[in-house]
Short mmCIF file of C-alpha atoms and ligand atoms in Angstrom, two decimals:
data_model
loop_
_atom_site.label_atom_id
_atom_site.label_comp_id
_atom_site.label_asym_id
_atom_site.label_seq_id
_atom_site.Cartn_x
_atom_site.Cartn_y
_atom_site.Cartn_z
CA MET L 18 37.53 14.99 -63.68
CA GLU L 19 38.68 18.60 -63.67
CA ASN L 20 41.73 19.49 -65.72
CA TYR L 21 44.30 22.15 -64.61
CA PHE L 22 46.92 24.12 -66.74
CA GLN L 23 49.08 24.79 -63.56
CA PRO L 24 47.63 22.55 -60.93
CA GLU L 25 50.42 23.43 -58.63
CA ILE L 26 49.37 27.10 -58.77
CA GLU L 27 45.69 27.13 -59.52
CA CYS L 28 44.92 24.51 -56.52
CA ALA L 29 47.83 25.69 -54.22
CA SER L 30 46.84 26.09 -50.64
CA ARG L 31 45.70 29.41 -49.38
CA GLU L 32 48.80 29.61 -47.13
CA GLN L 33 51.09 29.25 -50.18
CA ILE L 34 49.13 31.99 -52.01
CA ARG L 35 49.52 34.35 -49.35
CA GLN L 36 53.23 33.44 -49.03
CA TRP L 37 53.49 34.30 -53.02
CA GLN L 38 51.71 37.37 -52.55
CA ASP L 39 53.86 38.77 -49.59
CA GLU L 40 56.98 38.09 -51.24
CA ARG L 41 56.24 39.21 -54.71
CA LEU L 42 54.46 42.57 -53.09
CA VAL L 43 57.68 43.56 -51.36
CA LYS L 44 59.47 42.99 -54.41
CA GLN L 45 57.11 44.68 -56.57
CA VAL L 46 56.82 47.93 -54.63
CA LYS L 47 60.66 48.15 -54.58
CA HIS L 48 60.71 47.93 -58.43
CA VAL L 49 58.21 50.43 -58.92
CA TYR L 50 59.81 52.89 -56.36
CA ASP L 51 63.07 52.66 -57.98
CA ASN L 52 61.91 52.72 -61.70
CA VAL L 53 58.65 54.64 -61.92
CA PRO L 54 59.24 58.05 -60.98
CA TYR L 55 55.48 58.73 -61.21
CA TYR L 56 54.53 56.41 -58.66
CA ARG L 57 57.62 57.14 -56.36
CA LYS L 58 56.22 60.61 -56.23
CA MET L 59 52.92 59.40 -54.95
CA MET L 60 54.59 57.28 -52.52
CA GLU L 61 56.57 60.06 -51.43
CA GLU L 62 53.86 62.51 -50.80
CA LYS L 63 52.05 59.98 -48.58
CA GLY L 64 55.48 59.85 -46.84
CA LEU L 65 56.02 56.08 -47.88
CA THR L 66 58.92 54.27 -48.83
CA PRO L 67 59.20 50.67 -49.92
CA ALA L 68 60.11 49.65 -46.21
CA ASP L 69 56.57 50.48 -45.30
CA ILE L 70 55.32 47.53 -47.23
CA GLN L 71 56.21 44.34 -45.65
CA SER L 72 53.31 42.09 -46.56
CA VAL L 73 49.71 42.18 -48.19
CA ASP L 74 48.53 43.60 -44.69
CA ASP L 75 50.29 47.10 -45.60
CA LEU L 76 48.91 46.96 -49.13
CA HIS L 77 46.09 49.73 -48.01
CA LYS L 78 48.73 52.23 -47.16
CA LEU L 79 49.67 52.64 -51.00
CA PRO L 80 48.03 55.24 -52.97
CA PHE L 81 45.47 54.31 -55.69
CA LEU L 82 46.12 54.60 -59.64
CA THR L 83 43.35 55.53 -61.64
CA LYS L 84 42.67 55.90 -65.19
CA ASP L 85 43.47 59.85 -64.93
CA ASP L 86 46.93 58.77 -63.62
CA LEU L 87 47.40 56.62 -66.91
CA ARG L 88 46.18 59.55 -68.97
CA GLU L 89 48.65 62.16 -67.34
CA ALA L 90 51.48 59.51 -67.65
CA TYR L 91 50.69 58.81 -71.40
CA PRO L 92 52.40 57.56 -73.20
CA ASN L 93 55.13 55.83 -71.11
CA GLY L 94 55.26 57.68 -67.67
CA LEU L 95 54.41 54.23 -65.77
CA VAL L 96 56.75 51.89 -67.61
CA GLY L 97 58.90 50.10 -65.26
CA VAL L 98 61.95 49.11 -67.73
CA PRO L 99 64.07 50.46 -70.57
CA MET L 100 62.03 50.41 -73.50
CA SER L 101 64.77 48.12 -75.11
CA GLU L 102 63.19 45.31 -72.97
CA CYS L 103 59.61 46.11 -73.92
CA VAL L 104 58.50 43.77 -76.81
CA ARG L 105 54.81 44.60 -77.48
CA ILE L 106 52.19 47.29 -76.52
CA HIS L 107 48.41 46.87 -76.22
CA SER L 108 45.96 49.76 -76.15
CA THR L 109 42.34 50.54 -74.98
CA SER L 110 39.78 51.50 -77.47
CA GLY L 111 39.97 55.28 -76.04
CA THR L 112 36.48 56.05 -76.67
CA THR L 113 36.74 58.89 -73.84
CA GLY L 114 39.94 60.91 -73.89
CA ARG L 115 43.31 59.70 -74.62
CA ARG L 116 43.85 55.76 -75.05
CA VAL L 117 45.59 53.79 -72.43
CA VAL L 118 48.94 52.21 -73.77
CA ALA L 119 50.11 49.25 -71.85
CA TYR L 120 53.55 47.91 -72.45
CA TYR L 121 54.76 44.14 -72.15
CA THR L 122 58.23 42.40 -71.66
CA GLN L 123 58.58 38.93 -73.03
CA HIS L 124 58.33 37.94 -69.44
CA ASP L 125 54.92 39.97 -69.12
CA VAL L 126 53.73 38.17 -72.27
CA ASP L 127 54.78 34.92 -71.07
CA LEU L 128 52.67 35.13 -67.86
CA TRP L 129 49.94 36.69 -69.51
CA GLU L 130 49.37 33.68 -71.87
CA ASP L 131 49.69 31.14 -69.07
CA CYS L 132 46.68 33.13 -67.47
CA CYS L 133 44.86 32.57 -70.86
CA ALA L 134 45.80 29.28 -71.04
CA ARG L 135 44.47 28.62 -67.48
CA ALA L 136 41.20 29.82 -69.06
CA ILE L 137 40.98 27.55 -71.83
CA VAL L 138 41.63 24.35 -70.07
CA ALA L 139 39.11 25.35 -67.26
CA ALA L 140 36.84 25.50 -70.30
CA GLY L 141 37.26 22.11 -71.10
CA GLY L 142 40.45 22.71 -73.75
CA SER L 143 43.12 20.51 -74.43
CA ASP L 144 45.55 19.88 -77.25
CA GLU L 145 42.60 17.88 -79.09
CA ASP L 146 40.94 21.26 -79.39
CA VAL L 147 40.36 23.51 -82.45
CA VAL L 148 40.37 27.13 -80.70
CA HIS L 149 38.49 29.73 -83.02
CA VAL L 150 39.79 33.08 -81.89
CA ALA L 151 37.14 35.66 -83.00
CA TYR L 152 38.15 38.51 -80.56
CA GLY L 153 39.84 41.22 -82.65
CA TYR L 154 43.43 40.97 -83.23
CA GLY L 155 45.51 44.34 -83.08
CA LEU L 156 45.53 46.83 -80.21
CA PHE L 157 42.96 45.05 -78.45
CA THR L 158 44.16 42.42 -76.28
CA GLY L 159 41.44 39.94 -76.80
CA GLY L 160 42.76 38.36 -79.95
CA ALA L 161 46.43 38.34 -78.81
CA GLY L 162 45.69 37.18 -75.39
CA LEU L 163 43.47 34.14 -76.21
CA HIS L 164 45.64 33.29 -79.15
CA GLY L 165 48.82 32.92 -76.94
CA GLY L 166 46.89 30.93 -74.51
CA SER L 167 45.79 28.56 -77.11
CA HIS L 168 49.21 27.97 -78.33
CA LYS L 169 50.45 27.17 -74.80
CA VAL L 170 47.77 24.46 -74.51
CA GLY L 171 48.71 23.20 -78.02
CA CYS L 172 45.36 23.74 -79.30
CA LEU L 173 44.92 24.34 -83.11
CA THR L 174 44.76 28.05 -82.88
CA LEU L 175 42.47 29.89 -85.79
CA PRO L 176 43.41 33.38 -85.85
CA MET L 177 39.87 34.58 -87.19
CA SER L 178 39.84 38.00 -85.67
CA SER L 179 36.54 39.73 -85.56
CA GLY L 180 34.33 40.17 -88.71
CA ASN L 181 33.07 38.57 -91.85
CA THR L 182 30.54 36.26 -90.29
CA ASP L 183 30.12 34.03 -93.09
CA ARG L 184 33.75 33.18 -93.34
CA GLN L 185 33.54 32.60 -89.69
CA ILE L 186 30.92 30.09 -89.80
CA GLN L 187 32.47 28.42 -92.93
CA PHE L 188 35.93 27.78 -91.21
CA MET L 189 34.02 26.85 -88.05
CA THR L 190 32.30 24.14 -90.01
CA ASP L 191 35.03 23.23 -92.39
CA LEU L 192 37.54 23.03 -89.69
CA GLY L 193 35.73 21.86 -86.85
CA SER L 194 36.34 24.47 -84.31
CA THR L 195 35.41 23.10 -80.97
CA ILE L 196 35.97 26.31 -78.60
CA ILE L 197 34.94 29.82 -79.78
CA CYS L 198 36.25 32.83 -78.22
CA CYS L 199 34.61 35.99 -78.81
CA THR L 200 32.43 38.73 -77.19
CA PRO L 201 29.02 37.52 -75.92
CA SER L 202 27.24 39.84 -78.04
CA TYR L 203 29.13 38.42 -81.30
CA ALA L 204 28.39 34.98 -79.97
CA ALA L 205 24.99 35.86 -79.90
CA TYR L 206 24.82 37.25 -83.31
CA LEU L 207 26.81 34.19 -84.58
CA SER L 208 24.29 31.99 -83.03
CA GLU L 209 21.40 33.62 -84.75
CA SER L 210 23.17 33.40 -88.13
CA ILE L 211 24.11 29.81 -87.71
CA ILE L 212 20.50 28.89 -86.95
CA GLU L 213 19.42 31.09 -89.99
CA LYS L 214 21.67 28.99 -92.05
CA GLY L 215 20.25 25.88 -90.60
CA LEU L 216 24.00 24.88 -89.74
CA GLN L 217 23.45 23.70 -86.18
CA ASP L 218 24.08 20.30 -87.00
CA GLN L 219 27.33 21.12 -88.56
CA ILE L 220 29.21 22.65 -86.11
CA LYS L 221 31.28 21.08 -83.49
CA LEU L 222 31.62 23.64 -80.81
CA LYS L 223 31.57 22.34 -77.08
CA SER L 224 32.20 25.56 -75.35
CA GLY L 225 32.70 29.30 -75.57
CA ILE L 226 35.06 31.82 -73.95
CA PHE L 227 33.07 35.10 -73.69
CA GLY L 228 34.24 38.41 -72.17
CA ALA L 229 35.25 41.95 -72.57
CA GLU L 230 31.99 43.21 -72.00
CA ALA L 231 29.02 42.79 -69.49
CA TRP L 232 26.72 39.76 -69.99
CA THR L 233 23.80 38.20 -67.95
CA GLN L 234 23.15 34.88 -66.93
CA GLU L 235 20.08 34.86 -69.07
CA MET L 236 22.22 35.67 -72.10
CA ARG L 237 24.52 32.86 -71.32
CA ARG L 238 21.54 30.40 -71.08
CA ASP L 239 20.42 32.01 -74.42
CA ILE L 240 23.83 31.44 -76.04
CA GLU L 241 24.31 27.86 -74.45
CA GLN L 242 20.97 26.79 -75.83
CA LYS L 243 21.43 28.19 -79.49
CA LEU L 244 24.78 26.97 -79.85
CA GLY L 245 24.59 23.84 -77.92
CA ILE L 246 28.00 24.69 -75.53
CA LYS L 247 28.86 25.55 -72.39
CA ALA L 248 29.56 29.40 -72.16
CA PHE L 249 32.46 30.50 -69.80
CA ASP L 250 32.89 33.99 -68.70
CA ILE L 251 36.40 35.56 -68.90
CA TYR L 252 37.49 38.78 -67.35
CA GLY L 253 40.44 41.29 -67.77
CA LEU L 254 41.50 44.65 -68.71
CA THR L 255 44.33 46.26 -70.83
CA GLU L 256 45.99 48.10 -68.15
CA ILE L 257 46.64 44.75 -65.91
CA SER L 258 47.39 42.73 -68.93
CA GLY L 259 44.15 41.57 -70.92
CA PRO L 260 41.96 38.68 -70.85
CA GLY L 261 42.82 35.89 -68.28
CA VAL L 262 42.91 38.16 -65.05
CA SER L 263 39.97 35.70 -64.22
CA TYR L 264 38.21 33.19 -65.78
CA GLU L 265 35.39 30.78 -65.16
CA CYS L 266 35.76 27.07 -64.14
CA SER L 267 33.06 24.23 -64.69
CA ALA L 268 31.20 25.35 -61.72
CA GLN L 269 30.35 28.45 -63.52
CA GLY L 270 30.05 30.27 -60.16
CA GLY L 271 32.34 33.45 -60.47
CA MET L 272 35.77 33.87 -62.19
CA HIS L 273 38.79 32.68 -60.45
CA ILE L 274 41.34 35.72 -60.04
CA ASN L 275 44.99 34.52 -60.86
CA GLU L 276 45.99 35.61 -57.66
CA ASP L 277 49.81 34.58 -57.96
CA HIS L 278 49.83 37.55 -60.39
CA PHE L 279 47.09 40.10 -59.25
CA ILE L 280 46.02 41.01 -55.70
CA PRO L 281 42.55 41.93 -55.65
CA GLU L 282 40.82 44.56 -53.23
CA ILE L 283 37.14 45.72 -53.07
CA ILE L 284 36.73 49.40 -52.21
CA ASP L 285 33.90 51.63 -51.49
CA PRO L 286 33.86 53.64 -54.85
CA ASN L 287 32.87 56.88 -53.15
CA THR L 288 35.32 56.69 -50.39
CA GLY L 289 38.01 54.37 -51.15
CA GLU L 290 37.70 52.45 -47.93
CA VAL L 291 38.49 48.69 -48.31
CA LEU L 292 35.46 46.52 -47.84
CA PRO L 293 35.16 43.09 -46.43
CA ASP L 294 34.81 39.92 -48.76
CA GLY L 295 31.39 39.33 -49.99
CA GLU L 296 30.44 43.18 -50.19
CA LYS L 297 29.78 44.99 -53.57
CA GLY L 298 32.33 47.49 -54.59
CA GLU L 299 34.89 48.69 -56.90
CA LEU L 300 37.43 45.89 -58.05
CA VAL L 301 41.12 47.34 -57.51
CA PHE L 302 44.46 45.16 -58.80
CA THR L 303 47.72 45.17 -57.78
CA CYS L 304 50.15 43.50 -60.25
CA ILE L 305 52.97 41.53 -58.42
CA THR L 306 54.55 40.01 -61.32
CA LYS L 307 54.48 42.37 -64.00
CA GLU L 308 57.64 44.08 -65.28
CA ALA L 309 57.01 46.65 -67.88
CA PHE L 310 53.54 48.16 -66.84
CA PRO L 311 53.49 47.23 -63.01
CA LEU L 312 50.33 48.97 -61.59
CA LEU L 313 49.73 48.93 -57.94
CA ARG L 314 46.23 49.39 -56.51
CA TYR L 315 44.66 50.33 -59.95
CA ARG L 316 40.97 51.30 -59.72
CA THR L 317 39.11 49.22 -62.17
CA ARG L 318 35.92 50.70 -61.91
CA ASP L 319 34.32 47.57 -62.28
CA ILE L 320 31.84 46.80 -59.61
CA CYS L 321 31.73 43.21 -58.10
CA VAL L 322 31.87 41.01 -55.30
CA LEU L 323 34.52 38.55 -53.89
CA ASN L 324 34.03 35.05 -52.83
CA ARG L 325 36.42 33.30 -50.75
CA GLU L 326 34.42 29.82 -50.30
CA LYS L 327 35.80 26.74 -51.75
CA CYS L 328 35.21 25.76 -55.16
CA ALA L 329 33.89 22.81 -56.37
CA CYS L 330 36.36 22.73 -59.26
CA GLY L 331 39.24 22.37 -56.59
CA ARG L 332 41.07 25.76 -57.64
CA THR L 333 41.89 27.66 -54.39
CA HIS L 334 41.84 31.06 -56.00
CA VAL L 335 39.41 33.68 -55.01
CA ARG L 336 36.49 34.25 -57.40
CA MET L 337 34.94 37.40 -58.51
CA SER L 338 31.26 37.92 -59.56
CA LYS L 339 30.56 38.99 -63.03
CA PRO L 340 31.12 42.85 -62.82
CA MET L 341 27.45 44.52 -62.66
CA GLY L 342 28.77 46.93 -64.93
CA ARG L 343 31.29 49.65 -64.45
CA SER L 344 31.00 52.33 -61.79
CA ASP L 345 31.05 55.02 -64.97
CA ASP L 346 28.60 52.89 -67.04
CA MET L 347 25.98 52.95 -64.31
CA LEU L 348 23.24 55.46 -65.30
CA ILE L 349 21.65 57.79 -62.89
CA ILE L 350 18.02 58.44 -64.34
CA LYS L 351 15.97 60.77 -62.26
CA GLY L 352 18.26 60.05 -59.25
CA VAL L 353 17.90 56.48 -59.57
CA ASN L 354 20.99 54.07 -60.41
CA VAL L 355 20.35 52.10 -63.34
CA PHE L 356 22.70 49.48 -64.58
CA PRO L 357 22.32 48.22 -68.23
CA SER L 358 22.54 44.70 -66.90
CA GLN L 359 19.01 44.99 -65.10
CA ILE L 360 17.72 45.97 -68.35
CA GLU L 361 19.37 43.04 -70.16
CA THR L 362 17.87 40.51 -67.45
CA VAL L 363 14.24 41.72 -67.89
CA LEU L 364 14.49 41.71 -71.73
CA LEU L 365 15.86 38.11 -71.76
CA ASN L 366 13.36 36.78 -69.16
CA ASN L 367 10.53 38.03 -71.28
CA GLY L 368 11.75 36.19 -74.38
CA TYR L 369 13.84 38.67 -76.24
CA ALA L 370 17.27 38.43 -77.64
CA ALA L 371 20.20 40.68 -76.35
CA ASN L 372 19.61 42.87 -79.22
CA TYR L 373 18.55 46.09 -77.55
CA GLN L 374 19.86 49.77 -77.21
CA ILE L 375 19.22 52.15 -74.23
CA ILE L 376 18.88 55.94 -74.89
CA VAL L 377 19.05 58.61 -72.36
CA ASP L 378 18.11 62.12 -72.76
CA ARG L 379 17.32 65.21 -71.14
CA VAL L 380 13.83 66.72 -71.94
CA ASN L 381 12.54 69.72 -70.03
CA HIS L 382 15.11 69.13 -67.31
CA GLY L 383 13.98 65.58 -66.70
CA ASP L 384 15.83 62.80 -67.39
CA THR L 385 14.19 60.13 -69.86
CA ILE L 386 15.20 56.59 -70.80
CA GLU L 387 14.12 54.45 -73.78
CA VAL L 388 14.84 51.18 -74.43
CA GLN L 389 14.88 49.93 -78.19
CA VAL L 390 14.48 46.26 -78.42
CA GLU L 391 14.05 43.73 -81.45
CA MET L 392 11.27 41.46 -81.54
CA THR L 393 12.28 38.07 -82.40
CA PRO L 394 10.96 36.83 -85.61
CA GLU L 395 8.43 34.61 -84.05
CA MET L 396 7.07 37.69 -82.15
CA PHE L 397 7.01 39.94 -85.02
CA SER L 398 3.73 41.46 -86.00
CA ASP L 399 2.11 43.93 -88.13
CA SER L 400 -0.81 44.25 -85.70
CA LEU L 401 -0.24 47.61 -83.79
CA SER L 402 -2.51 46.46 -80.82
CA GLU L 403 -0.36 43.51 -80.36
CA VAL L 404 2.75 45.35 -80.46
CA SER L 405 1.70 47.77 -78.03
CA ALA L 406 0.42 45.08 -75.64
CA ARG L 407 3.96 43.49 -75.71
CA GLU L 408 5.69 47.19 -75.09
CA LYS L 409 3.18 47.44 -72.08
CA GLU L 410 4.09 44.17 -70.68
CA LEU L 411 7.80 45.41 -71.05
CA VAL L 412 7.27 48.88 -69.32
CA ASN L 413 5.78 47.05 -66.26
CA ALA L 414 8.66 44.30 -66.02
CA LEU L 415 11.15 47.19 -66.33
CA LYS L 416 9.35 49.33 -63.64
CA GLY L 417 9.42 46.24 -61.30
CA MET L 418 13.16 45.91 -61.92
CA LEU L 419 14.54 49.52 -62.07
CA GLY L 420 11.62 51.33 -60.04
CA ILE L 421 11.28 54.00 -62.77
CA TYR L 422 9.27 54.32 -65.93
CA ALA L 423 11.34 53.66 -68.84
CA LYS L 424 9.59 53.82 -72.50
CA VAL L 425 9.82 50.63 -74.81
CA THR L 426 10.02 50.71 -78.40
CA LEU L 427 9.76 47.46 -80.08
CA VAL L 428 11.65 47.25 -83.50
CA ALA L 429 11.63 44.63 -86.32
CA PRO L 430 14.16 41.82 -86.10
CA LYS L 431 17.54 42.85 -87.49
CA THR L 432 17.13 46.46 -87.30
CA ILE L 433 19.68 47.22 -84.45
CA THR L 434 23.23 47.16 -85.88
CA ARG L 435 25.22 44.04 -84.74
CA SER L 436 28.72 44.58 -83.07
CA GLU L 437 31.58 42.35 -83.94
CA GLY L 438 33.50 43.46 -80.86
CA LYS L 439 32.29 45.07 -77.69
CA ALA L 440 28.47 45.96 -78.17
CA VAL L 441 27.34 49.78 -77.94
CA ARG L 442 24.32 49.68 -75.67
CA ILE L 443 24.01 52.82 -74.42
CA ILE L 444 23.24 56.18 -76.17
CA ASP L 445 23.38 58.90 -73.56
CA LYS L 446 22.42 62.18 -75.35
CA ARG L 447 22.71 64.34 -72.07
CA LYS L 448 26.56 64.05 -72.45
CA LEU L 449 26.12 65.85 -75.63
CA TYR L 450 24.58 68.90 -74.44
O1 DLL X 509 38.18 43.80 -72.63
C1 DLL X 509 40.13 42.35 -72.27
C2 DLL X 509 39.46 41.23 -72.44
C3 DLL X 509 39.34 40.84 -73.94
C4 DLL X 509 38.68 40.51 -71.58
C5 DLL X 509 38.73 39.30 -74.31
C6 DLL X 509 37.80 39.33 -71.80
C7 DLL X 509 38.06 38.93 -73.19
P1 DLL X 509 39.55 46.29 -72.24
O2 DLL X 509 39.17 46.55 -73.41
O3 DLL X 509 40.62 46.99 -71.35
O4 DLL X 509 40.06 44.83 -71.97
O5 DLL X 509 38.36 46.62 -71.30
C8 DLL X 509 38.43 46.30 -69.89
O6 DLL X 509 35.94 45.52 -70.11
O7 DLL X 509 37.18 47.06 -67.14
C9 DLL X 509 35.30 45.61 -67.78
O8 DLL X 509 34.69 46.92 -67.75
C10 DLL X 509 34.90 44.90 -69.19
N1 DLL X 509 35.15 43.76 -68.93
C11 DLL X 509 35.95 42.74 -69.39
N2 DLL X 509 35.58 41.68 -69.46
C12 DLL X 509 34.46 41.47 -68.69
C13 DLL X 509 33.68 40.48 -68.34
C14 DLL X 509 39.34 43.81 -72.63
N3 DLL X 509 33.78 39.22 -68.66
C15 DLL X 509 36.76 46.23 -69.27
N4 DLL X 509 32.39 40.72 -67.91
C16 DLL X 509 36.62 46.06 -68.03
C17 DLL X 509 32.12 42.24 -67.74
C18 DLL X 509 34.13 42.78 -68.57
N5 DLL X 509 32.70 43.16 -68.20
#
């Protein structure tokens, strides 16, 4: 029997959801127009006033917001309430350019935590559970979001944050953690460490809530098998609130988007044209309940597909597929589009773990791609011919998936640096020239 945190919302009729969206959108557009001069100007440039937006059918008229707008409006040009009403900020890691700073009122924090609570209950959580939060705490939204959600469900919450793997495992065994929340790459690392210490029998984990980075179905199977758990996906981004914008249920067939708070659209990333359901494109969100940082038609750059078919779990909110990578993560190698997730699928299907790095370079005006991947301890061999046979096998498998040649270098177990947060998989040296 499926459990829900807010059944009247999570299982509401489509008509009810649409009614909430229509009402809240109209109110939100007015709020933004009145209180965010940056966006008001964007609307005025298109000759729009709030009166032009009467329902979700009018959404397409509004201009898109992009990360560049957020950078331009840095630090608080998109805030919709007086600073005295803000109680929190979070921020992206800002590897390129300025960081994005997102603001929250108490009401925003409350609704965000509801979303995370829904995700925890959908992953089987209840007040009987011990929730081990190993996402980073601090500016990153992962720790705070799942922490708040866990409190709402009434779980015993372990605010572990990331890092110190020995301590993580010790608390996990001593305090009987039943649900682990962390990035999938850290979950993979934890599972390796638990197996290495021979502690599989001493952990009580039943499920994991993994997100913040792309991960494949193959990686899910690997983590589920190694930790003996069910692994649930969770998606979100700082700009829109943080984790819990969407989350997986027991059916594990896509993530339910919290449509009472966020209206999703899929657009063609090149033309901006709205695409019909079922087509792959860039995910765009309009926040309809946020006060402090009320982004309208924000382009996430995540590429995915929406699915409105009925879900076996009983939830009625639309599901999004796993993001197939960000439009700006997609590598163009010799003119061919390559997503790191395709490479991961090949590696895991061939018996490797998700410990790899992709190095892209430009040699004599031509692109090159190299995949460095760790051998598992069982595969590890000093025989050069054995290693080179394995490399050839992978080169062929990658060619089958990508359609181009990728050099493969097998390296010894434990030589690729493990990440405690989001994994760094791609080194694109072309950007350095
Ligand atoms: O990663 C929020 C989060 C924390 C989500 C914990 C889930 C769990 P940002 O640091 O702003 O926020 O990064 C957002 O990460 O646009 C996606 O590209 C990627 N991402 C997030 N969740 C997933 C996921 C957090 N489940 C960016 N699968 C997003 C694939 C994901 N990519």
